[in-house]
Amino acid sequence: MKIISKALFFVLPFLLFSSPIFLSRQEINYTIVIHGGAGYISPEISTEIKEAYMISLTSALTIGKNILENGGSSLDAVELVIRYFENDSLFNAGKGAVFTSEGTHELDASIMNGVDLSTGAVAGVKTIKNPITLARLVMEQTPHVLFAGEGADKLGKKFQVEIVDNNYFDISRRYQQWKMKQQEKLKGTVGVVAIDKDGNIAAGTSTGGLTDKWPGRVGDSPLINAGTYADNNTCGVSATGQGELFIRNTVAYNISALMKFKNYSLQEAADEMIFNVLPEGSGGIIAVGKDGNYVLVFNTSSMLRGAANSNGIFEVRIWK
Ligand code: ASP
């Protein structure tokens, strides 16, 4: 009898903690995925440029991973990692944003909270140093969802976010690209999706849009359902690519909808939108599911991207 109860003492906890109830919550505690734009970067780019991107992606991912590891929220991880990208001129978001056809910069950003589908976005801002922070303020401090143009810049002043002159965003590489009327092969929009230890999903996207875009043009990045989406019951998504195509096909929301209404897995839903609905060469998405699994899917030759989770995954890549 004694032997049996001793055996049970050791075996019971093992049986209990390896039961599916515990495993499903224990398997992945948190996950974060990031992108720095989809495009066609030649594999022959200089090692210097390649290293600069790898270092920056690694730093961004580390910031997000540390927040989640320490029990921080997915919303904080999304906002702070995007702020990092916006301050890094390598990317087409914040400093380093592309030029419009008039030689100015107009920035777009959005963020969404999968807990309650609350969301905030700004489009066409010209003076906001970190548009993602203003998008979060729209979500948390106003009764509205999307502010555009002058009204959005004014709101930034009201909330006392950092204001800059429009030429703060200038960098010479983007200027040359605009002068030569070239779409850069590497576009550089940024996005982050995360699930935290509480199982809450958040997603965000920030961009300068497309080089030489007409003034006033708004892409998919500030549009919830097209460029960004998050729902704790399905997944979170951030997109990058030819915004007009992502808007027409409601890409981010449709990935969630395929899971919700058609029982698709995250991978199946993302593949459906990126490979079967969108034309080849249009872009890609990053997404995290409610179980913590993630996908990084694109139909271009490259997408700057990374992923990290509580199970020790930490990967940063450019090509397939
Ligand atoms: N989707 C962005 C836009 O159309 C651009 C990009 O992701 O490269 O504004």
Short mmCIF file of C-alpha atoms in Angstrom, two decimals, residues 12-294:
data_model
loop_
_atom_site.label_atom_id
_atom_site.label_comp_id
_atom_site.label_asym_id
_atom_site.label_seq_id
_atom_site.Cartn_x
_atom_site.Cartn_y
_atom_site.Cartn_z
CA LEU A 12 0.32 11.75 -10.52
CA PRO A 13 1.86 15.19 -11.00
CA PHE A 14 3.49 13.98 -14.20
CA LEU A 15 0.21 12.59 -15.54
CA LEU A 16 -1.60 15.77 -14.61
CA PHE A 17 0.84 18.21 -16.15
CA SER A 18 1.23 16.22 -19.33
CA SER A 19 -2.55 16.10 -19.81
CA PRO A 20 -3.83 18.04 -22.84
CA ILE A 21 -5.44 20.69 -20.60
CA PHE A 22 -2.09 21.70 -19.16
CA LEU A 23 -0.09 21.16 -22.33
CA SER A 24 -2.29 23.39 -24.45
CA ARG A 25 -1.70 26.38 -22.12
CA GLN A 26 1.87 25.42 -21.35
CA GLU A 27 3.07 24.72 -24.85
CA ILE A 28 3.64 28.27 -26.06
CA ASN A 29 3.48 31.07 -23.51
CA TYR A 30 4.12 33.90 -25.89
CA THR A 31 5.05 34.53 -29.51
CA ILE A 32 6.12 37.59 -31.46
CA VAL A 33 6.59 37.98 -35.21
CA ILE A 34 7.91 41.01 -37.07
CA HIS A 35 8.29 42.16 -40.67
CA GLY A 36 10.25 44.92 -42.35
CA GLY A 37 8.51 44.79 -45.72
CA ALA A 38 8.13 42.36 -48.61
CA GLY A 39 9.85 42.92 -51.96
CA TYR A 40 12.54 41.78 -54.33
CA ILE A 41 15.92 42.23 -52.67
CA SER A 42 18.70 40.75 -54.75
CA PRO A 43 20.58 38.01 -52.88
CA GLU A 44 23.70 39.83 -54.15
CA ILE A 45 23.25 42.89 -51.92
CA SER A 46 26.41 43.86 -50.10
CA THR A 47 27.15 42.03 -46.86
CA GLU A 48 27.16 45.43 -45.19
CA ILE A 49 23.51 46.14 -46.08
CA LYS A 50 22.49 42.58 -45.32
CA GLU A 51 24.14 42.75 -41.92
CA ALA A 52 22.54 46.10 -41.15
CA TYR A 53 19.10 44.59 -41.75
CA MET A 54 19.86 41.44 -39.78
CA ILE A 55 21.17 43.46 -36.83
CA SER A 56 18.16 45.75 -36.82
CA LEU A 57 15.65 42.90 -37.10
CA THR A 58 17.46 41.05 -34.30
CA SER A 59 17.38 44.11 -32.02
CA ALA A 60 13.67 44.69 -32.75
CA LEU A 61 12.82 41.07 -32.03
CA THR A 62 14.85 41.12 -28.82
CA ILE A 63 12.96 44.20 -27.57
CA GLY A 64 9.64 42.46 -28.17
CA LYS A 65 10.73 39.11 -26.79
CA ASN A 66 12.00 40.71 -23.56
CA ILE A 67 8.71 42.55 -23.02
CA LEU A 68 6.71 39.34 -23.42
CA GLU A 69 9.17 37.22 -21.44
CA ASN A 70 8.79 39.62 -18.51
CA GLY A 71 5.02 39.34 -18.59
CA GLY A 72 4.40 42.54 -20.60
CA SER A 73 1.36 42.89 -22.85
CA SER A 74 1.26 42.12 -26.55
CA LEU A 75 0.05 45.70 -27.13
CA ASP A 76 3.18 47.12 -25.50
CA ALA A 77 5.37 44.73 -27.49
CA VAL A 78 3.69 45.77 -30.75
CA GLU A 79 3.91 49.51 -30.05
CA LEU A 80 7.48 49.54 -28.74
CA VAL A 81 8.93 47.34 -31.47
CA ILE A 82 7.24 49.43 -34.16
CA ARG A 83 8.58 52.60 -32.52
CA TYR A 84 12.05 51.09 -32.75
CA PHE A 85 11.54 50.49 -36.49
CA GLU A 86 10.10 53.98 -36.99
CA ASN A 87 13.24 55.50 -35.47
CA ASP A 88 15.53 53.35 -37.64
CA SER A 89 16.02 54.94 -41.07
CA LEU A 90 16.58 51.54 -42.73
CA PHE A 91 12.82 51.09 -42.85
CA ASN A 92 10.02 52.86 -44.70
CA ALA A 93 8.23 53.93 -41.51
CA GLY A 94 8.89 57.07 -39.49
CA LYS A 95 12.42 58.32 -40.28
CA GLY A 96 13.38 57.00 -43.71
CA ALA A 97 9.81 57.07 -45.05
CA VAL A 98 9.47 57.25 -48.85
CA PHE A 99 8.74 60.49 -50.75
CA THR A 100 5.36 61.36 -52.27
CA SER A 101 5.20 62.74 -55.84
CA GLU A 102 5.44 66.22 -54.28
CA GLY A 103 8.63 65.38 -52.40
CA THR A 104 6.98 65.20 -48.97
CA HIS A 105 6.21 62.38 -46.53
CA GLU A 106 2.78 61.10 -45.49
CA LEU A 107 2.73 58.35 -42.90
CA ASP A 108 0.16 55.69 -42.06
CA ALA A 109 -0.15 53.39 -39.03
CA SER A 110 -2.65 51.20 -37.21
CA ILE A 111 -2.88 49.00 -34.15
CA MET A 112 -5.52 46.51 -32.99
CA ASN A 113 -6.27 44.79 -29.70
CA GLY A 114 -7.57 41.23 -30.09
CA VAL A 115 -9.15 41.26 -26.63
CA ASP A 116 -12.11 43.41 -27.64
CA LEU A 117 -11.46 44.32 -31.30
CA SER A 118 -10.64 47.89 -30.27
CA THR A 119 -8.43 49.62 -32.79
CA GLY A 120 -6.84 52.94 -33.71
CA ALA A 121 -5.23 54.31 -36.85
CA VAL A 122 -3.79 57.42 -38.46
CA ALA A 123 -3.42 58.12 -42.18
CA GLY A 124 -1.41 60.72 -44.06
CA VAL A 125 0.25 62.30 -41.01
CA LYS A 126 3.11 64.68 -41.80
CA THR A 127 4.56 65.72 -38.46
CA ILE A 128 4.17 62.78 -36.09
CA LYS A 129 7.54 61.22 -35.25
CA ASN A 130 5.99 57.90 -34.18
CA PRO A 131 2.64 57.34 -35.90
CA ILE A 132 2.10 53.99 -34.12
CA THR A 133 1.96 55.75 -30.75
CA LEU A 134 -0.66 58.16 -32.04
CA ALA A 135 -2.62 55.20 -33.45
CA ARG A 136 -2.60 53.63 -29.98
CA LEU A 137 -3.80 56.90 -28.44
CA VAL A 138 -6.64 57.01 -30.98
CA MET A 139 -7.59 53.50 -29.83
CA GLU A 140 -7.34 54.14 -26.12
CA GLN A 141 -8.20 57.83 -25.68
CA THR A 142 -10.80 58.69 -28.32
CA PRO A 143 -14.24 57.34 -29.24
CA HIS A 144 -13.03 57.01 -32.86
CA VAL A 145 -11.00 54.57 -34.92
CA LEU A 146 -9.25 56.44 -37.75
CA PHE A 147 -7.93 60.02 -38.03
CA ALA A 148 -6.58 61.34 -41.33
CA GLY A 149 -4.47 64.26 -42.58
CA GLU A 150 -4.48 67.59 -40.77
CA GLY A 151 -6.93 66.40 -38.10
CA ALA A 152 -4.61 63.53 -37.21
CA ASP A 153 -1.57 65.85 -36.97
CA LYS A 154 -3.61 68.17 -34.74
CA LEU A 155 -4.61 65.26 -32.53
CA GLY A 156 -0.91 64.44 -32.11
CA LYS A 157 -0.32 67.97 -30.77
CA LYS A 158 -3.30 67.62 -28.44
CA PHE A 159 -1.92 64.37 -27.03
CA GLN A 160 1.58 65.89 -26.86
CA VAL A 161 3.30 63.18 -28.86
CA GLU A 162 6.66 64.11 -30.38
CA ILE A 163 6.15 66.50 -33.32
CA VAL A 164 8.79 66.97 -36.05
CA ASP A 165 9.15 68.94 -39.28
CA ASN A 166 8.23 66.95 -42.34
CA ASN A 167 11.87 66.97 -43.54
CA TYR A 168 12.91 65.09 -40.39
CA PHE A 169 11.79 61.97 -42.31
CA ASP A 170 14.18 62.69 -45.28
CA ILE A 171 17.08 60.39 -45.94
CA SER A 172 19.26 60.58 -49.06
CA ARG A 173 18.75 56.95 -50.17
CA ARG A 174 14.99 57.46 -50.41
CA TYR A 175 15.48 60.84 -52.09
CA GLN A 176 17.64 59.27 -54.85
CA GLN A 177 15.10 56.52 -55.30
CA TRP A 178 12.30 59.06 -55.68
CA LYS A 179 14.33 61.25 -58.09
CA MET A 180 14.97 58.24 -60.27
CA LYS A 181 11.25 57.37 -60.11
CA GLN A 182 12.08 53.90 -58.85
CA GLN A 183 10.10 51.70 -56.52
CA GLU A 184 12.75 50.36 -54.21
CA LYS A 185 13.08 46.59 -54.45
CA LEU A 186 12.94 46.50 -50.70
CA LYS A 187 9.90 48.43 -49.60
CA GLY A 188 10.39 48.55 -45.82
CA THR A 189 6.93 48.86 -44.27
CA VAL A 190 7.03 47.40 -40.76
CA GLY A 191 4.62 45.25 -38.78
CA VAL A 192 4.46 43.32 -35.53
CA VAL A 193 2.03 40.71 -34.19
CA ALA A 194 2.24 39.16 -30.73
CA ILE A 195 0.40 36.98 -28.23
CA ASP A 196 1.28 37.49 -24.57
CA LYS A 197 1.25 35.20 -21.55
CA ASP A 198 -2.43 36.03 -20.94
CA GLY A 199 -3.32 34.81 -24.43
CA ASN A 200 -4.04 38.33 -25.72
CA ILE A 201 -3.21 39.05 -29.35
CA ALA A 202 -2.24 42.47 -30.75
CA ALA A 203 -1.14 43.56 -34.23
CA GLY A 204 0.22 46.77 -35.71
CA THR A 205 1.60 48.14 -38.98
CA SER A 206 3.41 51.39 -39.88
CA THR A 207 4.56 52.76 -43.24
CA GLY A 208 5.47 55.72 -45.41
CA GLY A 209 3.46 54.04 -48.19
CA LEU A 210 4.68 53.71 -51.77
CA THR A 211 7.40 55.86 -53.37
CA ASP A 212 5.99 58.67 -55.54
CA LYS A 213 2.44 58.03 -54.32
CA TRP A 214 -0.03 60.82 -55.06
CA PRO A 215 -0.51 63.17 -52.13
CA GLY A 216 -3.46 61.98 -50.07
CA ARG A 217 -3.14 58.36 -51.21
CA VAL A 218 -3.82 55.96 -48.35
CA GLY A 219 -2.68 52.34 -48.47
CA ASP A 220 -3.71 49.25 -46.54
CA SER A 221 -1.48 49.78 -43.49
CA PRO A 222 -3.81 52.13 -41.57
CA LEU A 223 -6.90 50.22 -42.66
CA ILE A 224 -8.11 47.65 -40.18
CA ASN A 225 -9.19 44.49 -42.04
CA ALA A 226 -6.86 45.18 -44.97
CA GLY A 227 -3.39 45.70 -43.48
CA THR A 228 -3.92 44.88 -39.81
CA TYR A 229 -6.28 42.68 -37.81
CA ALA A 230 -6.38 40.99 -34.39
CA ASP A 231 -8.97 38.80 -32.68
CA ASN A 232 -8.17 36.66 -29.62
CA ASN A 233 -10.53 33.99 -30.99
CA THR A 234 -8.55 33.46 -34.19
CA CYS A 235 -5.30 35.29 -34.90
CA GLY A 236 -3.47 38.59 -35.42
CA VAL A 237 -2.17 39.70 -38.83
CA SER A 238 0.04 42.47 -40.26
CA ALA A 239 0.45 42.83 -44.02
CA THR A 240 2.97 44.38 -46.38
CA GLY A 241 2.93 44.89 -50.14
CA GLN A 242 0.91 46.64 -52.83
CA GLY A 243 -1.67 48.24 -50.55
CA GLU A 244 -4.38 48.62 -53.19
CA LEU A 245 -4.50 44.84 -53.65
CA PHE A 246 -4.65 44.21 -49.92
CA ILE A 247 -7.52 46.67 -49.59
CA ARG A 248 -9.49 45.15 -52.47
CA ASN A 249 -9.12 41.68 -51.01
CA THR A 250 -9.58 42.56 -47.30
CA VAL A 251 -6.56 40.37 -46.67
CA ALA A 252 -5.93 40.62 -42.92
CA TYR A 253 -9.56 40.15 -41.90
CA ASN A 254 -10.15 37.36 -44.40
CA ILE A 255 -7.39 35.27 -42.82
CA SER A 256 -9.22 35.52 -39.50
CA ALA A 257 -12.60 34.93 -41.18
CA LEU A 258 -11.42 31.76 -42.93
CA MET A 259 -10.38 30.41 -39.53
CA LYS A 260 -13.56 31.52 -37.79
CA PHE A 261 -16.16 30.54 -40.36
CA LYS A 262 -14.46 27.83 -42.39
CA ASN A 263 -12.29 26.18 -39.75
CA TYR A 264 -9.08 26.75 -41.74
CA SER A 265 -5.80 26.45 -39.86
CA LEU A 266 -3.73 29.65 -39.69
CA GLN A 267 -1.36 28.28 -42.32
CA GLU A 268 -4.19 27.30 -44.68
CA ALA A 269 -5.90 30.67 -44.31
CA ALA A 270 -2.69 32.63 -44.92
CA ASP A 271 -1.74 30.46 -47.91
CA GLU A 272 -5.22 30.89 -49.39
CA MET A 273 -5.02 34.69 -49.30
CA ILE A 274 -1.38 35.07 -50.32
CA PHE A 275 -1.10 32.36 -52.99
CA ASN A 276 -4.65 31.85 -54.29
CA VAL A 277 -6.33 35.23 -53.93
CA LEU A 278 -3.53 37.80 -54.37
CA PRO A 279 -1.50 37.92 -57.58
CA GLU A 280 2.12 36.80 -57.38
CA GLY A 281 4.50 39.58 -56.42
CA SER A 282 1.99 41.55 -54.37
CA GLY A 283 3.44 41.05 -50.86
CA GLY A 284 3.04 39.02 -47.70
CA ILE A 285 1.75 38.75 -44.15
CA ILE A 286 2.94 37.75 -40.72
CA ALA A 287 0.45 36.23 -38.29
CA VAL A 288 0.12 34.59 -34.88
CA GLY A 289 -2.71 32.21 -33.98
CA LYS A 290 -4.53 31.95 -30.66
CA ASP A 291 -2.47 28.83 -29.84
CA GLY A 292 0.76 30.80 -30.26
CA ASN A 293 1.70 29.26 -33.60
CA TYR A 294 2.86 31.65 -36.28
#
